PDB file of C-alpha atoms in Angstrom:
ATOM      1  CA  UNK A  95      84.422 128.914  78.071  1.00 62.00           C
ATOM      2  CA  UNK A  96      85.908 127.367  81.271  1.00 87.00           C
ATOM      3  CA  UNK A  97      87.105 123.856  81.723  1.00 88.00           C
ATOM      4  CA  UNK A  98      84.511 121.422  82.475  1.00 93.00           C
ATOM      5  CA  UNK A  99      83.861 119.654  85.457  1.00 95.00           C
ATOM      6  CA  UNK A 100      85.249 116.365  84.001  1.00 97.00           C
ATOM      7  CA  UNK A 101      88.441 117.982  82.889  1.00 97.00           C
ATOM      8  CA  UNK A 102      89.182 118.866  86.209  1.00 97.00           C
ATOM      9  CA  UNK A 103      88.274 115.888  87.915  1.00 98.00           C
ATOM     10  CA  UNK A 104      90.708 114.061  85.391  1.00 98.00           C
ATOM     11  CA  UNK A 105      93.632 116.808  85.951  1.00 98.00           C
ATOM     12  CA  UNK A 106      93.379 116.499  89.347  1.00 98.00           C
ATOM     13  CA  UNK A 107      93.839 112.893  89.194  1.00 98.00           C
ATOM     14  CA  UNK A 108      96.415 113.206  87.012  1.00 98.00           C
ATOM     15  CA  UNK A 109      98.289 115.818  89.104  1.00 98.00           C
ATOM     16  CA  UNK A 110      97.843 113.611  92.320  1.00 98.00           C
ATOM     17  CA  UNK A 111      99.103 110.624  90.541  1.00 98.00           C
ATOM     18  CA  UNK A 112     102.046 112.353  89.133  1.00 98.00           C
ATOM     19  CA  UNK A 113     103.047 113.824  92.521  1.00 98.00           C
ATOM     20  CA  UNK A 114     102.889 110.096  94.338  1.00 98.00           C
ATOM     21  CA  UNK A 115     105.656 109.310  91.573  1.00 97.00           C
ATOM     22  CA  UNK A 116     107.933 112.288  92.645  1.00 96.00           C
ATOM     23  CA  UNK A 117     107.166 114.332  89.483  1.00 97.00           C
ATOM     24  CA  UNK A 118     108.870 117.718  89.734  1.00 95.00           C
ATOM     25  CA  UNK A 119     106.782 121.149  88.923  1.00 96.00           C
ATOM     26  CA  UNK A 120     103.558 120.159  88.356  1.00 97.00           C
ATOM     27  CA  UNK A 121     101.342 122.970  86.985  1.00 97.00           C
ATOM     28  CA  UNK A 122      97.890 122.800  84.755  1.00 97.00           C
ATOM     29  CA  UNK A 123      96.337 125.633  82.991  1.00 97.00           C
ATOM     30  CA  UNK A 124      92.615 125.907  81.856  1.00 97.00           C
ATOM     31  CA  UNK A 125      93.382 126.341  77.881  1.00 97.00           C
ATOM     32  CA  UNK A 126      89.907 126.011  76.862  1.00 94.00           C
ATOM     33  CA  UNK A 127      89.194 129.614  75.811  1.00 94.00           C
ATOM     34  CA  UNK A 128      92.463 129.563  73.138  1.00 93.00           C
ATOM     35  CA  UNK A 129      91.894 125.833  71.955  1.00 91.00           C
ATOM     36  CA  UNK A 130      89.115 124.111  70.692  1.00 90.00           C
ATOM     37  CA  UNK A 131      90.626 120.681  70.765  1.00 92.00           C
ATOM     38  CA  UNK A 132      91.149 120.326  74.442  1.00 95.00           C
ATOM     39  CA  UNK A 133      89.991 122.064  77.909  1.00 96.00           C
ATOM     40  CA  UNK A 134      93.335 121.831  80.036  1.00 97.00           C
ATOM     41  CA  UNK A 135      97.302 121.074  79.847  1.00 97.00           C
ATOM     42  CA  UNK A 136      98.629 119.228  82.746  1.00 98.00           C
ATOM     43  CA  UNK A 137     102.884 119.707  82.749  1.00 97.00           C
ATOM     44  CA  UNK A 138     104.866 117.701  85.137  1.00 97.00           C
ATOM     45  CA  UNK A 139     109.055 116.708  84.619  1.00 96.00           C
ATOM     46  CA  UNK A 140     111.310 114.237  85.885  1.00 96.00           C
ATOM     47  CA  UNK A 141     114.808 114.063  85.646  1.00 94.00           C
ATOM     48  CA  UNK A 142     115.413 110.742  84.087  1.00 94.00           C
ATOM     49  CA  UNK A 143     113.858 108.946  81.524  1.00 93.00           C
ATOM     50  CA  UNK A 144     112.956 105.981  83.555  1.00 94.00           C
ATOM     51  CA  UNK A 145     110.946 108.330  86.189  1.00 96.00           C
ATOM     52  CA  UNK A 146     109.264 110.058  83.273  1.00 96.00           C
ATOM     53  CA  UNK A 147     107.808 106.650  82.074  1.00 95.00           C
ATOM     54  CA  UNK A 148     106.802 105.596  85.958  1.00 97.00           C
ATOM     55  CA  UNK A 149     104.990 108.972  86.297  1.00 98.00           C
ATOM     56  CA  UNK A 150     103.197 108.385  83.082  1.00 97.00           C
ATOM     57  CA  UNK A 151     102.135 104.873  83.952  1.00 97.00           C
ATOM     58  CA  UNK A 152     100.875 105.603  87.274  1.00 98.00           C
ATOM     59  CA  UNK A 153      98.723 108.526  85.384  1.00 98.00           C
ATOM     60  CA  UNK A 154      97.202 106.105  82.683  1.00 98.00           C
ATOM     61  CA  UNK A 155      96.738 103.537  85.360  1.00 98.00           C
ATOM     62  CA  UNK A 156      94.666 105.943  87.954  1.00 98.00           C
ATOM     63  CA  UNK A 157      92.593 107.695  85.330  1.00 98.00           C
ATOM     64  CA  UNK A 158      91.843 103.979  83.805  1.00 98.00           C
ATOM     65  CA  UNK A 159      91.182 102.545  87.405  1.00 98.00           C
ATOM     66  CA  UNK A 160      89.311 105.495  89.002  1.00 98.00           C
ATOM     67  CA  UNK A 161      87.757 107.290  86.468  1.00 98.00           C
ATOM     68  CA  UNK A 162      87.330 105.208  83.597  1.00 98.00           C
ATOM     69  CA  UNK A 163      89.470 107.112  81.289  1.00 98.00           C
ATOM     70  CA  UNK A 164      91.804 106.124  78.607  1.00 97.00           C
ATOM     71  CA  UNK A 165      93.984 108.291  76.488  1.00 97.00           C
ATOM     72  CA  UNK A 166      93.031 108.252  72.932  1.00 97.00           C
ATOM     73  CA  UNK A 167      96.938 108.848  71.886  1.00 96.00           C
ATOM     74  CA  UNK A 168     100.240 108.293  73.742  1.00 95.00           C
ATOM     75  CA  UNK A 169     102.917 109.621  72.093  1.00 94.00           C
ATOM     76  CA  UNK A 170     106.978 109.546  73.423  1.00 91.00           C
ATOM     77  CA  UNK A 171     106.930 106.324  74.664  1.00 76.00           C
ATOM     78  CA  UNK A 172     110.360 105.363  72.806  1.00 81.00           C
ATOM     79  CA  UNK A 173     113.032 107.522  74.462  1.00 82.00           C
ATOM     80  CA  UNK A 174     110.543 108.649  77.419  1.00 86.00           C
ATOM     81  CA  UNK A 175     111.894 112.214  76.914  1.00 92.00           C
ATOM     82  CA  UNK A 176     108.534 114.003  76.499  1.00 95.00           C
ATOM     83  CA  UNK A 177     105.961 111.740  76.678  1.00 97.00           C
ATOM     84  CA  UNK A 178     102.426 113.152  75.552  1.00 97.00           C
ATOM     85  CA  UNK A 179      98.963 111.337  76.988  1.00 98.00           C
ATOM     86  CA  UNK A 180      95.607 112.942  74.966  1.00 98.00           C
ATOM     87  CA  UNK A 181      92.660 112.216  76.854  1.00 98.00           C
ATOM     88  CA  UNK A 182      90.501 114.758  74.256  1.00 96.00           C
ATOM     89  CA  UNK A 183      89.425 116.748  77.534  1.00 96.00           C
ATOM     90  CA  UNK A 184      92.914 116.940  79.084  1.00 98.00           C
ATOM     91  CA  UNK A 185      96.446 116.567  77.525  1.00 98.00           C
ATOM     92  CA  UNK A 186      99.371 115.409  80.044  1.00 98.00           C
ATOM     93  CA  UNK A 187     102.770 116.472  78.972  1.00 97.00           C
ATOM     94  CA  UNK A 188     105.440 114.591  81.243  1.00 97.00           C
ATOM     95  CA  UNK A 189     108.732 115.668  80.268  1.00 96.00           C
ATOM     96  CA  UNK A 190     112.738 115.133  81.292  1.00 94.00           C
ATOM     97  CA  UNK A 191     113.767 118.267  82.856  1.00 92.00           C
ATOM     98  CA  UNK A 192     116.194 118.927  80.122  1.00 90.00           C
ATOM     99  CA  UNK A 193     113.323 118.985  77.586  1.00 91.00           C
ATOM    100  CA  UNK A 194     111.248 120.999  80.187  1.00 92.00           C
ATOM    101  CA  UNK A 195     113.380 124.010  80.275  1.00 90.00           C
ATOM    102  CA  UNK A 196     114.193 123.583  76.612  1.00 91.00           C
ATOM    103  CA  UNK A 197     110.639 123.889  75.413  1.00 92.00           C
ATOM    104  CA  UNK A 198     109.250 125.786  78.417  1.00 92.00           C
ATOM    105  CA  UNK A 199     105.541 124.994  77.649  1.00 91.00           C
ATOM    106  CA  UNK A 200     104.779 127.475  80.431  1.00 91.00           C
ATOM    107  CA  UNK A 201     106.110 130.583  78.596  1.00 93.00           C
ATOM    108  CA  UNK A 202     103.208 129.373  75.809  1.00 91.00           C
ATOM    109  CA  UNK A 203     100.567 129.309  77.892  1.00 92.00           C
ATOM    110  CA  UNK A 204     101.424 131.830  80.564  1.00 91.00           C
ATOM    111  CA  UNK A 205      98.347 133.951  79.383  1.00 94.00           C
ATOM    112  CA  UNK A 206      95.882 131.056  80.437  1.00 95.00           C
ATOM    113  CA  UNK A 207      94.575 130.852  83.840  1.00 96.00           C
ATOM    114  CA  UNK A 208      96.326 127.926  86.126  1.00 96.00           C
ATOM    115  CA  UNK A 209      94.240 125.615  87.612  1.00 97.00           C
ATOM    116  CA  UNK A 210      94.321 124.737  91.111  1.00 96.00           C
ATOM    117  CA  UNK A 211      95.842 121.307  91.870  1.00 97.00           C
ATOM    118  CA  UNK A 212      95.712 119.145  95.018  1.00 96.00           C
ATOM    119  CA  UNK A 213      98.173 120.208  97.671  1.00 96.00           C
ATOM    120  CA  UNK A 214     100.779 117.256  96.634  1.00 96.00           C
ATOM    121  CA  UNK A 215     101.076 118.400  93.220  1.00 96.00           C
ATOM    122  CA  UNK A 216     101.354 122.154  94.374  1.00 95.00           C
ATOM    123  CA  UNK A 217     104.112 121.190  96.557  1.00 94.00           C
ATOM    124  CA  UNK A 218     106.269 119.950  93.900  1.00 93.00           C
ATOM    125  CA  UNK A 219     106.983 123.506  92.520  1.00 87.00           C
ATOM    126  CA  UNK A 220     110.457 124.280  92.726  1.00 82.00           C
ATOM    127  CA  UNK A 221     111.756 120.518  92.809  1.00 71.00           C
ATOM    128  CA  UNK A 222     113.756 120.492  89.685  1.00 70.00           C
ATOM    129  CA  UNK A 223     115.438 123.327  90.151  1.00 70.00           C
ATOM    130  CA  UNK A 224     116.466 122.126  93.856  1.00 67.00           C
ATOM    131  CA  UNK A 225     117.247 118.532  92.490  1.00 64.00           C
ATOM    132  CA  UNK A 226     119.671 120.131  89.947  1.00 62.00           C
ATOM    133  CA  UNK A 227     121.561 122.173  92.513  1.00 64.00           C
ATOM    134  CA  UNK A 228     121.797 118.772  94.719  1.00 68.00           C
ATOM    135  CA  UNK A 229     123.699 117.239  91.683  1.00 65.00           C
ATOM    136  CA  UNK A 230     125.962 119.969  91.371  1.00 61.00           C
ATOM    137  CA  UNK A 231     127.469 121.536  88.082  1.00 59.00           C
ATOM    138  CA  UNK A 232     128.688 118.065  86.739  1.00 55.00           C
ATOM    139  CA  UNK A 233     125.788 116.433  87.344  1.00 54.00           C
ATOM    140  CA  UNK A 234     127.137 113.994  90.112  1.00 50.00           C
ATOM    141  CA  UNK A 235     126.534 113.994  93.564  1.00 44.00           C
ATOM    142  CA  UNK A 236     127.227 117.841  94.177  1.00 43.00           C
ATOM    143  CA  UNK A 237     130.688 117.678  95.747  1.00 40.00           C
ATOM    144  CA  UNK A 238     134.159 115.927  95.903  1.00 39.00           C
ATOM    145  CA  UNK A 239     134.873 112.497  97.225  1.00 34.00           C
ATOM    146  CA  UNK A 240     136.501 112.506 100.470  1.00 33.00           C
TER     147      UNK A 240
END
């Protein structure tokens, strides 16, 4: 079994919405062969809670407006460290970068096929690492003040 056309349409729209809000490391997996509850997972991350919330809001708005899709469940809003949007056909995970590293969902789903995403979403790969390096080891601006 593979992800349905509807699932792919939702994944691509969600990935583009996340990319438009500057999400990092957007990736999607076809989990239809290993899970019976959904076809695909979309993972995205952001360096702060406010951006996580912004990405989630944009995904919800875009999928509702363009594809008439609303999540049946939304979890993790309060702290905005890991928000899950369940659309039945797909599940979207938007995580704070620290949670993304800690939970390493990619490791769990690495045996599942990756789904092709819009170019803007593909271009986000490695952005979390670039951002962390630019912040420097102390989380600041990456250098001493002169």
